[in-house]
Amino acid sequence: HRFLREDEDDEKDSSWEDKLASKYYSSLYREFAVCDLKHYKSGNFALRWRTEEEVLSGAGETTCGNTRCVHHSPGSGHKPSLTTLELPFTYSEHGETKSALVKAVLCKKCLDKMMWKRRKERTEKIENSEDKSQRRSDDVAEDRQPRRKRHRDCDVNEGSQRQRRRSSRSLSPTRRNST
Protein backbone atom coordinates (compact mmCIF):
# COMPACT_ATOMS: atom_id res chain seq x y z
CA HIS A 1 0.00 0.00 0.00
CA ARG A 2 1.22 3.47 -0.81
CA PHE A 3 -0.15 6.77 0.42
CA LEU A 4 1.50 8.72 -2.41
CA ARG A 5 2.43 7.22 -5.76
CA GLU A 6 4.95 8.56 -8.21
CA ASP A 7 4.41 8.58 -11.96
CA GLU A 8 7.83 6.95 -12.43
CA ASP A 9 6.54 3.57 -11.22
CA ASP A 10 7.04 0.86 -13.84
CA GLU A 11 3.60 -0.20 -14.99
CA LYS A 12 5.00 -2.92 -17.30
CA ASP A 13 6.75 -4.95 -14.62
CA SER A 14 4.07 -4.58 -11.96
CA SER A 15 1.76 -7.38 -10.85
CA TRP A 16 -2.01 -7.46 -11.18
CA GLU A 17 -2.40 -6.23 -7.56
CA ASP A 18 -0.10 -3.27 -8.22
CA LYS A 19 -2.03 -2.34 -11.35
CA LEU A 20 -5.33 -2.58 -9.46
CA ALA A 21 -3.95 -0.41 -6.63
CA SER A 22 -2.65 2.11 -9.17
CA LYS A 23 -6.04 2.25 -10.89
CA TYR A 24 -7.79 2.76 -7.51
CA TYR A 25 -5.26 5.47 -6.59
CA SER A 26 -5.98 7.33 -9.83
CA SER A 27 -9.71 7.31 -8.98
CA LEU A 28 -9.12 8.96 -5.58
CA TYR A 29 -9.54 12.65 -5.01
CA ARG A 30 -6.39 13.89 -3.37
CA GLU A 31 -7.39 17.43 -2.43
CA PHE A 32 -8.60 16.65 1.11
CA ALA A 33 -7.79 13.71 3.35
CA VAL A 34 -10.08 11.90 5.74
CA CYS A 35 -8.61 10.98 9.13
CA ASP A 36 -9.23 8.68 12.06
CA LEU A 37 -8.25 10.17 15.43
CA LYS A 38 -8.78 7.03 17.50
CA HIS A 39 -5.25 7.14 18.99
CA TYR A 40 -4.93 10.91 19.26
CA LYS A 41 -3.39 10.85 22.77
CA SER A 42 -0.34 9.01 21.48
CA GLY A 43 -0.03 11.41 18.55
CA ASN A 44 -0.93 8.74 16.01
CA PHE A 45 -3.73 9.14 13.53
CA ALA A 46 -4.66 7.50 10.25
CA LEU A 47 -5.10 9.41 6.98
CA ARG A 48 -6.54 8.34 3.66
CA TRP A 49 -7.71 10.08 0.53
CA ARG A 50 -11.43 10.56 -0.09
CA THR A 51 -13.34 8.29 -2.42
CA GLU A 52 -15.60 9.47 -5.24
CA GLU A 53 -18.69 8.84 -3.10
CA GLU A 54 -17.27 11.03 -0.30
CA VAL A 55 -16.40 13.78 -2.76
CA LEU A 56 -19.91 13.79 -4.23
CA SER A 57 -21.53 13.87 -0.78
CA GLY A 58 -19.09 16.52 0.50
CA ALA A 59 -17.81 14.37 3.38
CA GLY A 60 -14.43 15.57 4.54
CA GLU A 61 -14.72 18.94 2.79
CA THR A 62 -18.02 20.46 3.92
CA THR A 63 -18.17 18.22 7.00
CA CYS A 64 -15.62 17.17 9.61
CA GLY A 65 -12.87 14.96 8.14
CA ASN A 66 -12.66 12.69 11.21
CA THR A 67 -14.48 9.47 10.36
CA ARG A 68 -15.40 8.91 14.03
CA CYS A 69 -16.93 12.38 14.51
CA VAL A 70 -20.69 12.90 14.75
CA HIS A 71 -20.31 15.77 12.26
CA HIS A 72 -18.63 13.58 9.60
CA SER A 73 -21.75 12.38 7.82
CA PRO A 74 -23.25 14.99 5.49
CA GLY A 75 -26.81 14.26 6.63
CA SER A 76 -26.35 15.59 10.17
CA GLY A 77 -28.53 18.63 10.88
CA HIS A 78 -26.18 20.86 12.87
CA LYS A 79 -23.20 22.27 10.92
CA PRO A 80 -20.33 23.21 13.24
CA SER A 81 -17.64 25.70 12.29
CA LEU A 82 -14.88 23.93 10.39
CA THR A 83 -11.16 24.62 10.16
CA THR A 84 -9.00 23.65 7.19
CA LEU A 85 -5.53 22.45 8.16
CA GLU A 86 -2.48 21.67 6.09
CA LEU A 87 -0.78 18.89 8.00
CA PRO A 88 2.80 17.70 7.59
CA PHE A 89 2.22 13.96 7.43
CA THR A 90 5.28 11.74 7.93
CA TYR A 91 4.96 8.02 7.41
CA SER A 92 7.04 4.92 6.71
CA GLU A 93 6.53 3.02 3.48
CA HIS A 94 8.55 -0.11 2.68
CA GLY A 95 11.15 0.88 5.28
CA GLU A 96 11.57 4.34 3.77
CA THR A 97 10.42 7.47 5.62
CA LYS A 98 8.33 9.83 3.52
CA SER A 99 6.45 13.04 4.20
CA ALA A 100 3.69 14.97 2.51
CA LEU A 101 1.53 18.02 3.15
CA VAL A 102 -2.09 16.96 3.45
CA LYS A 103 -5.22 19.12 3.79
CA ALA A 104 -7.86 18.11 6.30
CA VAL A 105 -11.07 19.81 7.46
CA LEU A 106 -11.94 19.39 11.15
CA CYS A 107 -14.51 20.66 13.63
CA LYS A 108 -13.35 22.34 16.85
CA LYS A 109 -13.58 19.18 18.96
CA CYS A 110 -11.56 17.11 16.48
CA LEU A 111 -9.06 19.95 16.01
CA ASP A 112 -8.46 19.88 19.78
CA LYS A 113 -7.90 16.13 19.55
CA MET A 114 -5.48 16.57 16.65
CA MET A 115 -3.43 19.12 18.61
CA TRP A 116 -3.78 17.38 22.00
CA LYS A 117 -0.32 15.80 22.19
CA ARG A 118 1.48 18.92 20.98
CA ARG A 119 -0.32 21.10 23.54
CA LYS A 120 0.38 18.61 26.32
CA GLU A 121 4.09 18.48 25.45
CA ARG A 122 4.23 22.29 25.43
CA THR A 123 2.58 22.61 28.83
CA GLU A 124 4.89 19.95 30.28
CA LYS A 125 7.89 21.77 28.85
CA ILE A 126 6.70 25.07 30.34
CA GLU A 127 6.01 23.43 33.71
CA ASN A 128 9.45 21.81 33.70
CA SER A 129 11.15 25.11 32.90
CA GLU A 130 9.12 26.83 35.66
CA ASP A 131 10.13 24.09 38.12
CA LYS A 132 13.77 24.55 37.19
CA SER A 133 13.58 28.32 37.57
CA GLN A 134 11.78 27.85 40.91
CA ARG A 135 14.52 25.49 42.07
CA ARG A 136 17.18 27.97 40.96
CA SER A 137 15.50 30.81 42.87
CA ASP A 138 15.25 28.57 45.95
CA ASP A 139 18.96 27.77 45.63
CA VAL A 140 19.79 31.47 45.40
CA ALA A 141 17.66 32.18 48.48
CA GLU A 142 19.44 29.40 50.39
CA ASP A 143 22.82 30.81 49.40
CA ARG A 144 21.88 34.15 50.93
CA GLN A 145 21.00 32.60 54.29
CA PRO A 146 23.78 31.42 56.61
CA ARG A 147 24.00 27.66 56.58
CA ARG A 148 23.42 25.77 59.78
CA LYS A 149 25.20 22.57 60.48
CA ARG A 150 22.90 19.69 61.06
CA HIS A 151 24.06 16.46 62.54
CA ARG A 152 22.09 13.40 63.38
CA ASP A 153 24.36 12.67 66.32
CA CYS A 154 24.96 15.59 68.68
CA ASP A 155 27.87 15.98 71.05
CA VAL A 156 26.79 16.91 74.53
CA ASN A 157 29.16 17.98 77.30
CA GLU A 158 28.28 16.51 80.67
CA GLY A 159 30.71 17.73 83.24
CA SER A 160 34.22 16.93 82.17
CA GLN A 161 33.25 13.82 80.21
CA ARG A 162 32.13 13.99 76.65
CA GLN A 163 29.18 11.74 75.79
CA ARG A 164 27.54 11.14 72.52
CA ARG A 165 23.76 11.38 72.34
CA ARG A 166 22.19 9.16 69.74
CA SER A 167 18.83 9.34 68.05
CA SER A 168 16.23 6.69 68.85
CA ARG A 169 16.68 5.17 65.42
CA SER A 170 20.21 4.10 66.19
CA LEU A 171 19.20 2.00 69.20
CA SER A 172 17.80 -1.46 68.88
CA PRO A 173 14.23 -1.90 70.17
CA THR A 174 15.42 -3.77 73.26
CA ARG A 175 17.93 -1.05 74.17
CA ARG A 176 15.29 1.66 73.57
CA ASN A 177 12.98 0.10 76.12
CA SER A 178 15.74 -0.37 78.72
CA THR A 179 16.79 3.32 78.74
Short mmCIF file of N, CA and C in Angstrom, two decimals, residues 16-177:
data_model
loop_
_atom_site.label_atom_id
_atom_site.label_comp_id
_atom_site.label_asym_id
_atom_site.label_seq_id
_atom_site.Cartn_x
_atom_site.Cartn_y
_atom_site.Cartn_z
N TRP A 16 -0.60 -7.80 -11.04
CA TRP A 16 -2.01 -7.46 -11.18
C TRP A 16 -2.48 -6.62 -9.99
N GLU A 17 -2.02 -6.98 -8.76
CA GLU A 17 -2.40 -6.23 -7.56
C GLU A 17 -1.89 -4.80 -7.62
N ASP A 18 -0.66 -4.62 -8.11
CA ASP A 18 -0.10 -3.27 -8.22
C ASP A 18 -0.88 -2.44 -9.24
N LYS A 19 -1.26 -3.06 -10.33
CA LYS A 19 -2.03 -2.34 -11.35
C LYS A 19 -3.41 -1.95 -10.81
N LEU A 20 -4.03 -2.87 -10.06
CA LEU A 20 -5.33 -2.58 -9.46
C LEU A 20 -5.22 -1.44 -8.45
N ALA A 21 -4.18 -1.47 -7.63
CA ALA A 21 -3.95 -0.41 -6.63
C ALA A 21 -3.69 0.92 -7.33
N SER A 22 -2.95 0.89 -8.41
CA SER A 22 -2.65 2.11 -9.17
C SER A 22 -3.93 2.68 -9.79
N LYS A 23 -4.78 1.80 -10.30
CA LYS A 23 -6.04 2.25 -10.89
C LYS A 23 -6.94 2.86 -9.81
N TYR A 24 -6.99 2.23 -8.62
CA TYR A 24 -7.79 2.76 -7.51
C TYR A 24 -7.23 4.11 -7.07
N TYR A 25 -5.90 4.22 -7.00
CA TYR A 25 -5.26 5.47 -6.59
C TYR A 25 -5.60 6.60 -7.56
N SER A 26 -5.66 6.30 -8.85
CA SER A 26 -5.98 7.33 -9.83
C SER A 26 -7.45 7.78 -9.72
N SER A 27 -8.30 6.94 -9.13
CA SER A 27 -9.71 7.31 -8.98
C SER A 27 -9.97 8.12 -7.70
N LEU A 28 -8.96 8.20 -6.83
CA LEU A 28 -9.12 8.96 -5.58
C LEU A 28 -9.00 10.45 -5.83
N TYR A 29 -9.61 11.20 -4.95
CA TYR A 29 -9.54 12.65 -5.01
C TYR A 29 -8.62 13.11 -3.90
N ARG A 30 -7.47 13.62 -4.31
CA ARG A 30 -6.39 13.89 -3.37
C ARG A 30 -6.31 15.35 -2.95
N GLU A 31 -7.42 16.05 -2.91
CA GLU A 31 -7.39 17.43 -2.43
C GLU A 31 -7.48 17.47 -0.90
N PHE A 32 -8.42 16.72 -0.35
CA PHE A 32 -8.60 16.65 1.11
C PHE A 32 -8.47 15.21 1.57
N ALA A 33 -7.92 15.05 2.77
CA ALA A 33 -7.79 13.71 3.35
C ALA A 33 -8.85 13.52 4.43
N VAL A 34 -9.17 12.28 4.67
CA VAL A 34 -10.08 11.90 5.74
C VAL A 34 -9.21 11.22 6.80
N CYS A 35 -9.47 11.52 8.07
CA CYS A 35 -8.61 10.98 9.13
C CYS A 35 -9.40 10.19 10.15
N ASP A 36 -8.66 9.43 10.94
CA ASP A 36 -9.23 8.68 12.06
C ASP A 36 -8.38 9.02 13.28
N LEU A 37 -8.98 9.69 14.26
CA LEU A 37 -8.25 10.17 15.43
C LEU A 37 -8.42 9.26 16.65
N LYS A 38 -8.56 7.97 16.41
CA LYS A 38 -8.78 7.03 17.50
C LYS A 38 -7.65 7.07 18.54
N HIS A 39 -6.41 7.17 18.09
CA HIS A 39 -5.25 7.14 18.99
C HIS A 39 -4.62 8.52 19.12
N TYR A 40 -5.44 9.54 19.26
CA TYR A 40 -4.93 10.91 19.26
C TYR A 40 -4.03 11.22 20.45
N LYS A 41 -4.21 10.56 21.59
CA LYS A 41 -3.39 10.85 22.77
C LYS A 41 -1.95 10.41 22.59
N SER A 42 -1.71 9.43 21.75
CA SER A 42 -0.34 9.01 21.48
C SER A 42 0.26 9.77 20.30
N GLY A 43 -0.52 10.63 19.68
CA GLY A 43 -0.03 11.41 18.55
C GLY A 43 -0.14 10.68 17.23
N ASN A 44 -0.77 9.52 17.23
CA ASN A 44 -0.93 8.74 16.01
C ASN A 44 -2.34 8.89 15.46
N PHE A 45 -2.42 9.10 14.18
CA PHE A 45 -3.73 9.14 13.53
C PHE A 45 -3.58 8.62 12.11
N ALA A 46 -4.67 8.09 11.58
CA ALA A 46 -4.66 7.50 10.25
C ALA A 46 -5.22 8.50 9.25
N LEU A 47 -4.62 8.55 8.06
CA LEU A 47 -5.10 9.41 6.98
C LEU A 47 -5.32 8.57 5.73
N ARG A 48 -6.32 8.95 4.98
CA ARG A 48 -6.54 8.34 3.66
C ARG A 48 -7.18 9.39 2.77
N TRP A 49 -7.08 9.16 1.46
CA TRP A 49 -7.71 10.08 0.53
C TRP A 49 -9.20 9.77 0.44
N ARG A 50 -9.98 10.75 0.02
CA ARG A 50 -11.43 10.56 -0.09
C ARG A 50 -11.78 9.79 -1.35
N THR A 51 -12.85 9.03 -1.25
CA THR A 51 -13.34 8.29 -2.42
C THR A 51 -14.29 9.18 -3.21
N GLU A 52 -14.70 8.71 -4.38
CA GLU A 52 -15.60 9.47 -5.24
C GLU A 52 -16.94 9.72 -4.53
N GLU A 53 -17.43 8.71 -3.83
CA GLU A 53 -18.69 8.84 -3.10
C GLU A 53 -18.59 9.94 -2.03
N GLU A 54 -17.47 9.99 -1.33
CA GLU A 54 -17.27 11.03 -0.30
C GLU A 54 -17.15 12.42 -0.92
N VAL A 55 -16.53 12.49 -2.09
CA VAL A 55 -16.40 13.78 -2.76
C VAL A 55 -17.78 14.28 -3.20
N LEU A 56 -18.58 13.40 -3.77
CA LEU A 56 -19.91 13.79 -4.23
C LEU A 56 -20.82 14.20 -3.07
N SER A 57 -20.68 13.54 -1.93
CA SER A 57 -21.53 13.87 -0.78
C SER A 57 -20.98 15.06 0.00
N GLY A 58 -19.70 15.40 -0.21
CA GLY A 58 -19.09 16.52 0.50
C GLY A 58 -18.46 16.13 1.82
N ALA A 59 -18.41 14.84 2.12
CA ALA A 59 -17.81 14.37 3.38
C ALA A 59 -16.32 14.66 3.36
N GLY A 60 -15.84 15.26 4.43
CA GLY A 60 -14.43 15.57 4.54
C GLY A 60 -14.04 16.91 3.98
N GLU A 61 -14.98 17.60 3.31
CA GLU A 61 -14.72 18.94 2.79
C GLU A 61 -15.72 19.93 3.37
N THR A 62 -16.99 19.59 3.33
CA THR A 62 -18.02 20.46 3.92
C THR A 62 -18.46 19.94 5.28
N THR A 63 -17.92 18.79 5.68
CA THR A 63 -18.17 18.22 7.00
C THR A 63 -16.82 17.92 7.65
N CYS A 64 -16.85 17.50 8.89
CA CYS A 64 -15.62 17.17 9.61
C CYS A 64 -14.94 15.96 8.94
N GLY A 65 -13.62 16.02 8.81
CA GLY A 65 -12.87 14.96 8.14
C GLY A 65 -12.55 13.77 9.02
N ASN A 66 -12.90 13.82 10.31
CA ASN A 66 -12.66 12.69 11.21
C ASN A 66 -13.79 11.69 11.02
N THR A 67 -13.46 10.48 10.64
CA THR A 67 -14.48 9.47 10.36
C THR A 67 -15.27 9.07 11.59
N ARG A 68 -14.72 9.29 12.79
CA ARG A 68 -15.40 8.91 14.03
C ARG A 68 -16.21 10.07 14.63
N CYS A 69 -16.23 11.21 13.99
CA CYS A 69 -16.93 12.38 14.51
C CYS A 69 -18.43 12.31 14.15
N VAL A 70 -19.25 12.86 15.02
CA VAL A 70 -20.69 12.90 14.75
C VAL A 70 -21.01 13.86 13.61
N HIS A 71 -20.10 14.79 13.33
CA HIS A 71 -20.31 15.77 12.26
C HIS A 71 -19.70 15.33 10.93
N HIS A 72 -19.26 14.06 10.84
CA HIS A 72 -18.63 13.58 9.60
C HIS A 72 -19.65 13.31 8.50
N SER A 73 -20.76 12.72 8.85
CA SER A 73 -21.75 12.38 7.82
C SER A 73 -22.47 13.63 7.36
N PRO A 74 -22.64 13.78 6.04
CA PRO A 74 -23.25 14.99 5.49
C PRO A 74 -24.71 15.19 5.89
N GLY A 75 -25.40 14.16 6.31
CA GLY A 75 -26.81 14.26 6.63
C GLY A 75 -27.11 14.86 8.00
N SER A 76 -26.09 15.07 8.82
CA SER A 76 -26.35 15.59 10.17
C SER A 76 -26.90 17.01 10.08
N GLY A 77 -27.85 17.34 10.94
CA GLY A 77 -28.53 18.63 10.88
C GLY A 77 -27.67 19.82 11.26
N HIS A 78 -26.98 19.74 12.37
CA HIS A 78 -26.18 20.86 12.87
C HIS A 78 -24.83 20.92 12.15
N LYS A 79 -24.49 22.09 11.61
CA LYS A 79 -23.20 22.27 10.92
C LYS A 79 -22.28 23.09 11.81
N PRO A 80 -21.26 22.47 12.39
CA PRO A 80 -20.33 23.21 13.24
C PRO A 80 -19.35 24.03 12.39
N SER A 81 -18.65 24.95 13.03
CA SER A 81 -17.64 25.70 12.29
C SER A 81 -16.46 24.76 12.02
N LEU A 82 -15.94 24.83 10.82
CA LEU A 82 -14.88 23.93 10.39
C LEU A 82 -13.59 24.70 10.15
N THR A 83 -12.47 24.03 10.38
CA THR A 83 -11.16 24.62 10.16
C THR A 83 -10.40 23.75 9.17
N THR A 84 -9.80 24.38 8.15
CA THR A 84 -9.00 23.65 7.19
C THR A 84 -7.54 23.71 7.63
N LEU A 85 -6.93 22.55 7.74
CA LEU A 85 -5.53 22.45 8.16
C LEU A 85 -4.69 21.88 7.03
N GLU A 86 -3.45 22.30 6.98
CA GLU A 86 -2.48 21.67 6.09
C GLU A 86 -1.48 20.98 7.00
N LEU A 87 -1.55 19.68 7.05
CA LEU A 87 -0.78 18.89 8.00
C LEU A 87 0.48 18.33 7.37
N PRO A 88 1.62 18.43 8.06
CA PRO A 88 2.80 17.70 7.59
C PRO A 88 2.66 16.25 8.05
N PHE A 89 2.46 15.37 7.12
CA PHE A 89 2.22 13.96 7.43
C PHE A 89 3.47 13.16 7.10
N THR A 90 4.08 12.56 8.11
CA THR A 90 5.28 11.74 7.93
C THR A 90 4.89 10.28 8.17
N TYR A 91 5.32 9.43 7.30
CA TYR A 91 4.96 8.02 7.41
C TYR A 91 6.09 7.15 6.86
N SER A 92 6.04 5.88 7.17
CA SER A 92 7.04 4.92 6.71
C SER A 92 6.39 4.01 5.68
N GLU A 93 7.06 3.85 4.55
CA GLU A 93 6.53 3.02 3.48
C GLU A 93 7.64 2.14 2.94
N HIS A 94 7.53 0.85 3.11
CA HIS A 94 8.55 -0.11 2.68
C HIS A 94 9.91 0.22 3.30
N GLY A 95 9.91 0.58 4.58
CA GLY A 95 11.15 0.88 5.28
C GLY A 95 11.73 2.25 4.98
N GLU A 96 11.09 3.02 4.15
CA GLU A 96 11.57 4.34 3.77
C GLU A 96 10.64 5.40 4.37
N THR A 97 11.23 6.42 5.01
CA THR A 97 10.42 7.47 5.62
C THR A 97 10.08 8.52 4.57
N LYS A 98 8.80 8.85 4.48
CA LYS A 98 8.33 9.83 3.52
C LYS A 98 7.49 10.86 4.24
N SER A 99 7.32 12.01 3.63
CA SER A 99 6.45 13.04 4.20
C SER A 99 5.69 13.76 3.09
N ALA A 100 4.53 14.26 3.46
CA ALA A 100 3.69 14.97 2.51
C ALA A 100 2.85 15.99 3.26
N LEU A 101 2.47 17.06 2.58
CA LEU A 101 1.53 18.02 3.15
C LEU A 101 0.13 17.61 2.73
N VAL A 102 -0.75 17.46 3.70
CA VAL A 102 -2.09 16.96 3.45
C VAL A 102 -3.09 17.95 4.03
N LYS A 103 -4.15 18.25 3.28
CA LYS A 103 -5.22 19.12 3.79
C LYS A 103 -6.29 18.27 4.46
N ALA A 104 -6.77 18.78 5.60
CA ALA A 104 -7.86 18.11 6.30
C ALA A 104 -8.77 19.18 6.88
N VAL A 105 -10.07 18.90 6.90
CA VAL A 105 -11.07 19.81 7.46
C VAL A 105 -11.59 19.17 8.74
N LEU A 106 -11.52 19.94 9.86
CA LEU A 106 -11.94 19.39 11.15
C LEU A 106 -12.81 20.38 11.90
N CYS A 107 -13.71 19.84 12.73
CA CYS A 107 -14.51 20.66 13.63
C CYS A 107 -13.65 21.01 14.84
N LYS A 108 -14.14 21.88 15.71
CA LYS A 108 -13.35 22.34 16.85
C LYS A 108 -12.95 21.20 17.77
N LYS A 109 -13.86 20.30 18.05
CA LYS A 109 -13.58 19.18 18.96
C LYS A 109 -12.48 18.28 18.39
N CYS A 110 -12.56 17.97 17.11
CA CYS A 110 -11.56 17.11 16.48
C CYS A 110 -10.23 17.84 16.30
N LEU A 111 -10.29 19.15 16.09
CA LEU A 111 -9.06 19.95 16.01
C LEU A 111 -8.33 19.91 17.34
N ASP A 112 -9.07 19.99 18.45
CA ASP A 112 -8.46 19.88 19.78
C ASP A 112 -7.83 18.50 19.96
N LYS A 113 -8.48 17.47 19.46
CA LYS A 113 -7.90 16.13 19.55
C LYS A 113 -6.62 16.04 18.73
N MET A 114 -6.65 16.62 17.53
CA MET A 114 -5.48 16.57 16.65
C MET A 114 -4.27 17.25 17.31
N MET A 115 -4.52 18.35 18.00
CA MET A 115 -3.43 19.12 18.61
C MET A 115 -3.17 18.75 20.07
N TRP A 116 -3.85 17.73 20.59
CA TRP A 116 -3.78 17.38 22.00
C TRP A 116 -2.36 17.07 22.46
N LYS A 117 -1.66 16.20 21.76
CA LYS A 117 -0.32 15.80 22.19
C LYS A 117 0.64 16.97 22.15
N ARG A 118 0.58 17.77 21.09
CA ARG A 118 1.48 18.92 20.98
C ARG A 118 1.25 19.91 22.12
N ARG A 119 -0.03 20.18 22.43
CA ARG A 119 -0.32 21.10 23.54
C ARG A 119 0.15 20.53 24.87
N LYS A 120 -0.04 19.24 25.07
CA LYS A 120 0.38 18.61 26.32
C LYS A 120 1.90 18.68 26.47
N GLU A 121 2.63 18.40 25.39
CA GLU A 121 4.09 18.48 25.45
C GLU A 121 4.55 19.91 25.75
N ARG A 122 3.88 20.89 25.16
CA ARG A 122 4.23 22.29 25.43
C ARG A 122 4.00 22.65 26.89
N THR A 123 2.86 22.27 27.43
CA THR A 123 2.58 22.61 28.83
C THR A 123 3.55 21.90 29.76
N GLU A 124 3.90 20.65 29.46
CA GLU A 124 4.89 19.95 30.28
C GLU A 124 6.25 20.63 30.20
N LYS A 125 6.61 21.09 29.02
CA LYS A 125 7.89 21.77 28.85
C LYS A 125 7.91 23.08 29.63
N ILE A 126 6.80 23.81 29.59
CA ILE A 126 6.70 25.07 30.34
C ILE A 126 6.75 24.79 31.84
N GLU A 127 6.01 23.78 32.28
CA GLU A 127 6.01 23.43 33.71
C GLU A 127 7.40 23.01 34.17
N ASN A 128 8.10 22.23 33.34
CA ASN A 128 9.45 21.81 33.70
C ASN A 128 10.40 22.99 33.79
N SER A 129 10.28 23.94 32.86
CA SER A 129 11.15 25.11 32.90
C SER A 129 10.80 25.99 34.10
N GLU A 130 9.52 26.07 34.47
CA GLU A 130 9.12 26.83 35.66
C GLU A 130 9.64 26.15 36.92
N ASP A 131 9.59 24.82 36.97
CA ASP A 131 10.13 24.09 38.12
C ASP A 131 11.62 24.33 38.27
N LYS A 132 12.33 24.31 37.14
CA LYS A 132 13.77 24.55 37.19
C LYS A 132 14.08 25.96 37.65
N SER A 133 13.33 26.94 37.15
CA SER A 133 13.58 28.32 37.57
C SER A 133 13.21 28.50 39.04
N GLN A 134 12.16 27.79 39.50
CA GLN A 134 11.78 27.85 40.91
C GLN A 134 12.88 27.25 41.77
N ARG A 135 13.43 26.12 41.33
CA ARG A 135 14.52 25.49 42.07
C ARG A 135 15.74 26.40 42.12
N ARG A 136 16.03 27.06 41.00
CA ARG A 136 17.18 27.97 40.96
C ARG A 136 16.97 29.13 41.92
N SER A 137 15.75 29.70 41.96
CA SER A 137 15.50 30.81 42.87
C SER A 137 15.57 30.35 44.32
N ASP A 138 15.13 29.12 44.60
CA ASP A 138 15.25 28.57 45.95
C ASP A 138 16.72 28.39 46.33
N ASP A 139 17.53 27.93 45.37
CA ASP A 139 18.96 27.77 45.63
C ASP A 139 19.63 29.11 45.92
N VAL A 140 19.23 30.13 45.18
CA VAL A 140 19.79 31.47 45.40
C VAL A 140 19.39 31.98 46.78
N ALA A 141 18.13 31.74 47.17
CA ALA A 141 17.66 32.18 48.48
C ALA A 141 18.41 31.44 49.60
N GLU A 142 18.69 30.15 49.40
CA GLU A 142 19.44 29.40 50.39
C GLU A 142 20.87 29.90 50.50
N ASP A 143 21.46 30.31 49.38
CA ASP A 143 22.82 30.81 49.40
C ASP A 143 22.92 32.10 50.20
N ARG A 144 21.88 32.88 50.20
CA ARG A 144 21.88 34.15 50.93
C ARG A 144 21.79 33.94 52.43
N GLN A 145 21.15 32.87 52.87
CA GLN A 145 21.00 32.60 54.29
C GLN A 145 22.23 31.86 54.81
N PRO A 146 22.64 32.15 56.06
CA PRO A 146 23.78 31.42 56.61
C PRO A 146 23.38 29.95 56.80
N ARG A 147 24.28 29.09 56.47
CA ARG A 147 24.00 27.66 56.58
C ARG A 147 24.21 27.19 58.00
N ARG A 148 23.29 26.37 58.46
CA ARG A 148 23.42 25.77 59.78
C ARG A 148 23.91 24.36 59.60
N LYS A 149 24.72 23.94 60.52
CA LYS A 149 25.20 22.57 60.48
C LYS A 149 24.17 21.69 61.16
N ARG A 150 23.84 20.63 60.49
CA ARG A 150 22.90 19.69 61.06
C ARG A 150 23.58 18.35 61.16
N HIS A 151 23.50 17.78 62.35
CA HIS A 151 24.06 16.46 62.54
C HIS A 151 23.01 15.57 63.17
N ARG A 152 23.02 14.34 62.78
CA ARG A 152 22.09 13.40 63.38
C ARG A 152 22.54 13.09 64.82
N ASP A 153 23.83 12.93 64.99
CA ASP A 153 24.36 12.67 66.32
C ASP A 153 24.91 13.98 66.88
N CYS A 154 24.51 14.34 68.07
CA CYS A 154 24.96 15.59 68.68
C CYS A 154 25.94 15.27 69.80
N ASP A 155 26.94 16.11 69.92
CA ASP A 155 27.87 15.98 71.05
C ASP A 155 27.34 16.82 72.19
N VAL A 156 27.29 16.21 73.36
CA VAL A 156 26.79 16.91 74.53
C VAL A 156 27.87 16.84 75.61
N ASN A 157 28.18 17.96 76.21
CA ASN A 157 29.16 17.98 77.30
C ASN A 157 28.42 17.76 78.61
N GLU A 158 28.82 16.74 79.33
CA GLU A 158 28.28 16.51 80.67
C GLU A 158 29.47 16.51 81.62
N GLY A 159 29.57 17.58 82.32
CA GLY A 159 30.71 17.73 83.24
C GLY A 159 31.99 17.77 82.44
N SER A 160 32.95 16.95 82.87
CA SER A 160 34.22 16.93 82.17
C SER A 160 34.25 15.83 81.11
N GLN A 161 33.27 14.91 81.17
CA GLN A 161 33.25 13.82 80.21
C GLN A 161 32.41 14.20 78.99
N ARG A 162 32.86 13.73 77.88
CA ARG A 162 32.13 13.99 76.65
C ARG A 162 31.34 12.73 76.28
N GLN A 163 30.03 12.88 76.17
CA GLN A 163 29.18 11.74 75.79
C GLN A 163 28.54 12.04 74.46
N ARG A 164 28.21 11.00 73.81
CA ARG A 164 27.54 11.14 72.52
C ARG A 164 26.07 10.77 72.69
N ARG A 165 25.19 11.66 72.27
CA ARG A 165 23.76 11.38 72.34
C ARG A 165 23.32 10.85 70.99
N ARG A 166 22.60 9.78 70.99
CA ARG A 166 22.19 9.16 69.74
C ARG A 166 20.69 9.29 69.56
N SER A 167 20.27 9.29 68.32
CA SER A 167 18.83 9.34 68.05
C SER A 167 18.23 7.99 68.37
N SER A 168 16.91 7.94 68.49
CA SER A 168 16.23 6.69 68.85
C SER A 168 16.34 5.66 67.74
N ARG A 169 16.58 6.10 66.52
CA ARG A 169 16.68 5.17 65.42
C ARG A 169 17.93 4.32 65.49
N SER A 170 18.96 4.84 66.16
CA SER A 170 20.21 4.10 66.19
C SER A 170 20.22 3.00 67.25
N LEU A 171 19.27 3.02 68.17
CA LEU A 171 19.20 2.00 69.20
C LEU A 171 18.30 0.86 68.76
N SER A 172 18.65 -0.32 69.17
CA SER A 172 17.80 -1.46 68.88
C SER A 172 16.54 -1.35 69.73
N PRO A 173 15.46 -2.00 69.40
CA PRO A 173 14.23 -1.90 70.17
C PRO A 173 14.39 -2.33 71.63
N THR A 174 15.23 -3.33 71.88
CA THR A 174 15.42 -3.77 73.26
C THR A 174 16.19 -2.73 74.06
N ARG A 175 17.17 -2.08 73.47
CA ARG A 175 17.93 -1.05 74.17
C ARG A 175 17.08 0.20 74.39
N ARG A 176 16.16 0.49 73.44
CA ARG A 176 15.29 1.66 73.57
C ARG A 176 14.40 1.52 74.79
N ASN A 177 13.88 0.34 75.00
CA ASN A 177 12.98 0.10 76.12
C ASN A 177 13.72 0.11 77.46
#
